[in-house]
XYZ file of C-alpha atoms in Angstrom:
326
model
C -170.344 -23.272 259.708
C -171.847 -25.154 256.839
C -173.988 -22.837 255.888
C -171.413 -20.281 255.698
C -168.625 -22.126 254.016
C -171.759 -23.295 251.485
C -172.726 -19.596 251.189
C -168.546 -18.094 250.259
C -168.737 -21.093 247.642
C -171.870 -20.248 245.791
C -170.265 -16.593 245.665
C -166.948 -17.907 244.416
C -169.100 -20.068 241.840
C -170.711 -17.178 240.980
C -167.971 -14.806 240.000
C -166.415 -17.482 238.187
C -168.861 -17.956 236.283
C -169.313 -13.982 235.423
C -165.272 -13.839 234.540
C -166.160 -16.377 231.914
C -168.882 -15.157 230.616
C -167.380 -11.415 229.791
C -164.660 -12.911 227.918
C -166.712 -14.965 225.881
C -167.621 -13.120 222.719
C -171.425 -12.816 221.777
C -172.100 -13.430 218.256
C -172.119 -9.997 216.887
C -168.568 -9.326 218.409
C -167.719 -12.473 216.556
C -169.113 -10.693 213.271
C -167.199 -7.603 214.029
C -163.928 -8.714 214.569
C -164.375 -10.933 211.421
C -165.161 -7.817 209.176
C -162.795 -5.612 211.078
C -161.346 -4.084 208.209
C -163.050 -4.873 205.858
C -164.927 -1.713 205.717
C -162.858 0.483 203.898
C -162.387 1.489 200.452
C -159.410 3.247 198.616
C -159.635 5.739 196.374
C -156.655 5.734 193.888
C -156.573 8.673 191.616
C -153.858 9.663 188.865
C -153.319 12.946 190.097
C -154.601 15.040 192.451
C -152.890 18.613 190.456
C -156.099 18.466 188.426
C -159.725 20.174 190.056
C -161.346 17.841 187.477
C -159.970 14.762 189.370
C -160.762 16.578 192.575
C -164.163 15.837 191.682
C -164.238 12.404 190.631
C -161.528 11.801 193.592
C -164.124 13.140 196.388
C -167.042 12.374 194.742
C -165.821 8.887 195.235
C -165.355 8.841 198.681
C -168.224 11.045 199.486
C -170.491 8.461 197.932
C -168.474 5.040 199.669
C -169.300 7.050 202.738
C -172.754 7.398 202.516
C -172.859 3.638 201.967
C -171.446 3.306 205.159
C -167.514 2.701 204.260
C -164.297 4.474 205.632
C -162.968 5.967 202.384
C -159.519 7.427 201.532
C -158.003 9.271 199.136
C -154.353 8.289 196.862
C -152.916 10.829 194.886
C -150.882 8.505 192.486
C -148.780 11.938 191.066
C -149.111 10.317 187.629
C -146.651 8.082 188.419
C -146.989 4.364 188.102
C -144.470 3.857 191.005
C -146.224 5.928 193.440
C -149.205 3.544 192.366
C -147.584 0.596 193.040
C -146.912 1.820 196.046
C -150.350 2.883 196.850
C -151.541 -0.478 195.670
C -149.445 -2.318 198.078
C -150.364 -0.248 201.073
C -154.275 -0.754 200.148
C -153.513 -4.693 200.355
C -151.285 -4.525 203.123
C -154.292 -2.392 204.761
C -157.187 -4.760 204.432
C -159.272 -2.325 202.256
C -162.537 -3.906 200.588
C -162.082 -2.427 197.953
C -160.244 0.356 195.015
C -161.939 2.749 193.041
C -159.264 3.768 190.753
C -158.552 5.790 188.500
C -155.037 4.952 186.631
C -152.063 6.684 185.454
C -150.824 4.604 182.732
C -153.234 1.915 180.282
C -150.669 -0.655 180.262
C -147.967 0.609 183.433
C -151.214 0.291 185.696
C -152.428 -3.460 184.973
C -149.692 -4.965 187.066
C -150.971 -3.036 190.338
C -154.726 -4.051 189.283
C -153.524 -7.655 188.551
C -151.856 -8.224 192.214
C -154.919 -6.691 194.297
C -157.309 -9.024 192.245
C -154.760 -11.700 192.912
C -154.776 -10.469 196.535
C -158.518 -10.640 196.937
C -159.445 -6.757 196.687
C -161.314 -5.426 193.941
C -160.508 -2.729 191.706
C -162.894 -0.471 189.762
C -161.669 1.488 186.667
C -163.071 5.199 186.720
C -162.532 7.577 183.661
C -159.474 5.723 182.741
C -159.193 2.807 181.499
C -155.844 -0.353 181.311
C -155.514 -2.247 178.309
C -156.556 -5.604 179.986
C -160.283 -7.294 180.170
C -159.552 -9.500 182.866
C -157.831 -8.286 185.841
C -160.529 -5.074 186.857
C -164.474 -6.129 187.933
C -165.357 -3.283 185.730
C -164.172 -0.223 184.088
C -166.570 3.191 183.804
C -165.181 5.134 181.202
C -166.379 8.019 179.562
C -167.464 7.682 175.680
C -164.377 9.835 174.585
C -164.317 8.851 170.729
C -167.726 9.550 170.042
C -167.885 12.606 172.455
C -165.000 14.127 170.379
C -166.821 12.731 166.734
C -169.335 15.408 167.933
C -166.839 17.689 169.077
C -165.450 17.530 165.956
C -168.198 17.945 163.764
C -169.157 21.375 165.307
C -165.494 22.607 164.948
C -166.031 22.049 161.044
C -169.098 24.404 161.668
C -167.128 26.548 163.588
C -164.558 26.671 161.098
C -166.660 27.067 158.309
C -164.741 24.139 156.813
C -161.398 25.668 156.872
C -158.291 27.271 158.791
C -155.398 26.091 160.439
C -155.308 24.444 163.857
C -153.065 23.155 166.642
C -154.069 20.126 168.690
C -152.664 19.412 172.205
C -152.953 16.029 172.852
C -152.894 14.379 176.460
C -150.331 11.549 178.282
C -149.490 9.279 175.354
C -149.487 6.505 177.566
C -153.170 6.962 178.340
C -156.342 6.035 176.043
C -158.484 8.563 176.740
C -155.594 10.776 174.599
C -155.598 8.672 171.792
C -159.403 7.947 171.547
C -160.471 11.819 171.968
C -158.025 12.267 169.089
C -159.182 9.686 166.939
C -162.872 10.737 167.701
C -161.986 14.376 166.428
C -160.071 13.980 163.264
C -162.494 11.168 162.000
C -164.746 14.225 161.264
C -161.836 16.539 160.242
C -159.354 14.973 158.483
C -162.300 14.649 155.640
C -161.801 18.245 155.068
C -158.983 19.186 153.177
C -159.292 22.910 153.409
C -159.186 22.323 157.836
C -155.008 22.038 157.931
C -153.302 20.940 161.674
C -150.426 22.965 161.777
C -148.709 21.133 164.751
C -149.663 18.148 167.277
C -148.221 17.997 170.495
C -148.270 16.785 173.762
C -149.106 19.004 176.627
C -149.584 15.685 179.087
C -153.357 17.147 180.496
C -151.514 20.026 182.125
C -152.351 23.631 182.401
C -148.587 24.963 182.581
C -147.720 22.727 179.606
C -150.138 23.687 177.291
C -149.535 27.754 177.776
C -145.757 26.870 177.419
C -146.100 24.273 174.164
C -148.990 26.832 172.728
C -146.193 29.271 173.154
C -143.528 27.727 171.430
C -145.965 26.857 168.367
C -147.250 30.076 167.966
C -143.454 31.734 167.212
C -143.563 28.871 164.280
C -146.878 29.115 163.265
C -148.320 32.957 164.368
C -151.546 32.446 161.819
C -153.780 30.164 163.354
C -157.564 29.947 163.492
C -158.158 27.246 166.266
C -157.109 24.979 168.742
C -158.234 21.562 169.939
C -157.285 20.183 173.609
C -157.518 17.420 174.764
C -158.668 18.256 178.277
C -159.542 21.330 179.631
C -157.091 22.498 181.994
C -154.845 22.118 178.844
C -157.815 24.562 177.044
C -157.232 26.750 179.532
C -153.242 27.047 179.468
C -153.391 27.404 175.550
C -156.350 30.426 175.794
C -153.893 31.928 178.615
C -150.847 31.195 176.078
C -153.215 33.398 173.318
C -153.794 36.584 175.696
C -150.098 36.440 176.517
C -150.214 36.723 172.441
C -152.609 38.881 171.578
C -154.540 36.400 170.108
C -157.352 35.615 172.324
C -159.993 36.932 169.787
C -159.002 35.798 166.990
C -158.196 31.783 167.912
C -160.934 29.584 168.808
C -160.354 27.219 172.065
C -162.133 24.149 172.152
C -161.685 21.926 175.300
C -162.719 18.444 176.719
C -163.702 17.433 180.406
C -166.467 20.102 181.506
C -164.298 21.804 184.790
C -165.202 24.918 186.122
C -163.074 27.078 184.960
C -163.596 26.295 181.242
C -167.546 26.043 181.633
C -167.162 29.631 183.515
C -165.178 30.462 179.997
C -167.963 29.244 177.912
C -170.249 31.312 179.693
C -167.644 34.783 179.454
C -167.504 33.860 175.434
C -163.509 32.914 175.983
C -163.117 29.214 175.463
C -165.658 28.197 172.231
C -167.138 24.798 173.595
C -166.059 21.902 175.599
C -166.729 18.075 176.316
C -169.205 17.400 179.511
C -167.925 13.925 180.989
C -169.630 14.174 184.311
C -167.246 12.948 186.733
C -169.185 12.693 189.566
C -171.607 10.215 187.681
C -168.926 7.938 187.142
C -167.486 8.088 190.491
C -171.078 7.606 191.805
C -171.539 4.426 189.927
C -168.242 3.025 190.777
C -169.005 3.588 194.526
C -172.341 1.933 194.381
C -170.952 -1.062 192.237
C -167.810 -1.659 194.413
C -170.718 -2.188 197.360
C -172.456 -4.274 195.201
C -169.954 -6.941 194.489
C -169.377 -6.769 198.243
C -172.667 -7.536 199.181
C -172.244 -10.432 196.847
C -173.001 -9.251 193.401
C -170.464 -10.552 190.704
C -172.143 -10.285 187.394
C -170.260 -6.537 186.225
C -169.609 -5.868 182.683
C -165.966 -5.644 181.888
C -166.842 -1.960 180.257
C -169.449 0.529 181.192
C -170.011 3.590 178.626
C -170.933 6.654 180.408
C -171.939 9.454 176.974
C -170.452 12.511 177.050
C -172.148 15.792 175.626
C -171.158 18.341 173.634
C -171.272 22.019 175.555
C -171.464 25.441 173.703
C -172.050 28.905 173.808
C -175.393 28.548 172.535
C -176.534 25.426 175.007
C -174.358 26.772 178.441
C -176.985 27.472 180.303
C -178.289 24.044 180.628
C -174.915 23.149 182.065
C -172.883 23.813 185.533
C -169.470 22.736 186.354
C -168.954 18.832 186.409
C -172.703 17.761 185.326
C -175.820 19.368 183.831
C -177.671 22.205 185.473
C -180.943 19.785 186.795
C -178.496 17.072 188.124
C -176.868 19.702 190.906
């Protein structure tokens, strides 16, 4: 009898013991449940109605994946309320991290401001906000002097003079303003090169064709125009067949997208600017797994050069990068 009552409590005993131990967590489950969540990164971007920011928008999470991160995708519309809104979801979600590209310079520091303040860091791509303190880093492409040599082969183009139209990008938005500035520091110093009209086509395809339009009934005798992207490149060129003009006007773009280098290479559109947006998405990627493996030490800016695509140098170029970097 005491051998058997001795025997049912060892088993008892036993089983107790085993209960306890499967709810006790072994270190690594520990670990887990202490990162759970903090493997993802966001990927803002300013519009997804652009294939240009396709690129840089799934290049982005393509590369956070291969590091091992969940990654997803924000279309902000363009619209600094749908990025707040974004923003706040990304906190509220426990993401490690936002690669980001912004919709406004100044609109977007507020939503970079409260993830920093919220403990998730945000990396600038392409675009940058006017603030040196709230984003680890900003990769931006060298815009100004991309368009200074931009601008100094439309002189040669030009032969010095003609009139031209320029279609600028969103005001709100630096990359506008410093493509712009870029191009007419070569320009304006030629007095025979006249703009005719400077408008806003807000980096859209549609808008350009429909603002080209509308300048062409006013000014008919142009030589050239200057975009400041290249879907807009590609609505003013469709805005010059719808003329007649397509032969006899010079487009000259800025970005590198398909569809304008395929123009390049069919002698429609004259030259454009190769920013190489997977690069920069790349390097954001990399740099947001960097700081969270610890690394803090980021410039606030990182220059990424743009260069200068023709009819005469195409062939050394694809869509979105150069030819050996496919």
């Amino acid at each position: 009898m005491t051998r058997r009552l001795l025997l049912f409590i060892i088993v008892i005993l036993s089983l107790t013991l085993l209960a306890f131990g499967c709810k006790q967590k072994r270190p690594e489950q520990v670990g887990d449940e202490e990162s759970r969540g903090k493997g993802k990164i966001a990927v803002v971007i300013s519009t997804l109605n652009n294939p240009w920011f396709v690129v840089l928008g799934n290049t982005a999470k393509e590369r956070a994946e291969q590091l091992g991160y969940e990654a997803t995708i924000f279309d902000s519309q363009n619209d600094t309320a749908k990025e707040s809104d974004h923003f706040d979801n990304i906190i509220a979600g426990d993401y490690a991290a936002i690669l980001f590209n912004p919709t406004d310079a100044d609109g977007s520091i507020a939503n970079v401001r409260k993830s920093k303040e919220a403990g998730v860091p945000t990396f600038c791509i392409d675009r940058e906000i006017n603030a040196n303190d709230v984003a680890v880093t900003q990769i931006l492409s060298d815009n100004y002097t991309g368009c200074v040599e931009m601008g100094q082969y439309f002189v040669k183009r030009m032969n010095e003079k003609g009139k031209y139209v320029e279609l600028l990008g969103i005001l709100g938005d630096n990359n506008t303003w410093n493509r712009s500035k870029g191009f007419h520091s070569v320009v304006d110093n030629y007095p025979e090169l006249k703009m005719v009209s400077q408008q806003t086509a807000e980096f859209d395809r549609t808008k350009a064709m429909e603002v080209l339009e509308s300048i062409l009934q006013a000014n008919p005798e142009i030589d050239a125009v200057f975009c400041g992207n290249d879907a807009m490149a590609m609505g003013a060129y469709q805005a010059l067949v719808a003329a007649g003009k397509a032969d006899k006007v010079m487009v000259f773009g800025f970005d590198g997208a398909k569809d304008v280098i395929d123009s390049i290479h069919d002698g429609k559109i004259v030259a454009t600017g190769m920013q190489f947006p997977k690069k920069m998405a790349r390097m954001a990627a990399e740099q947001a797994d960097e700081y969270i493996k610890g690394r803090k030490d980021f410039p606030q800016k990182v220059p990424v050069a743009v260069e200068l695509v023709t009819q005469e140098n195409i062939a050394k170029y694809t869509a979105y990068g150069r030819q050996s970097e496919q």
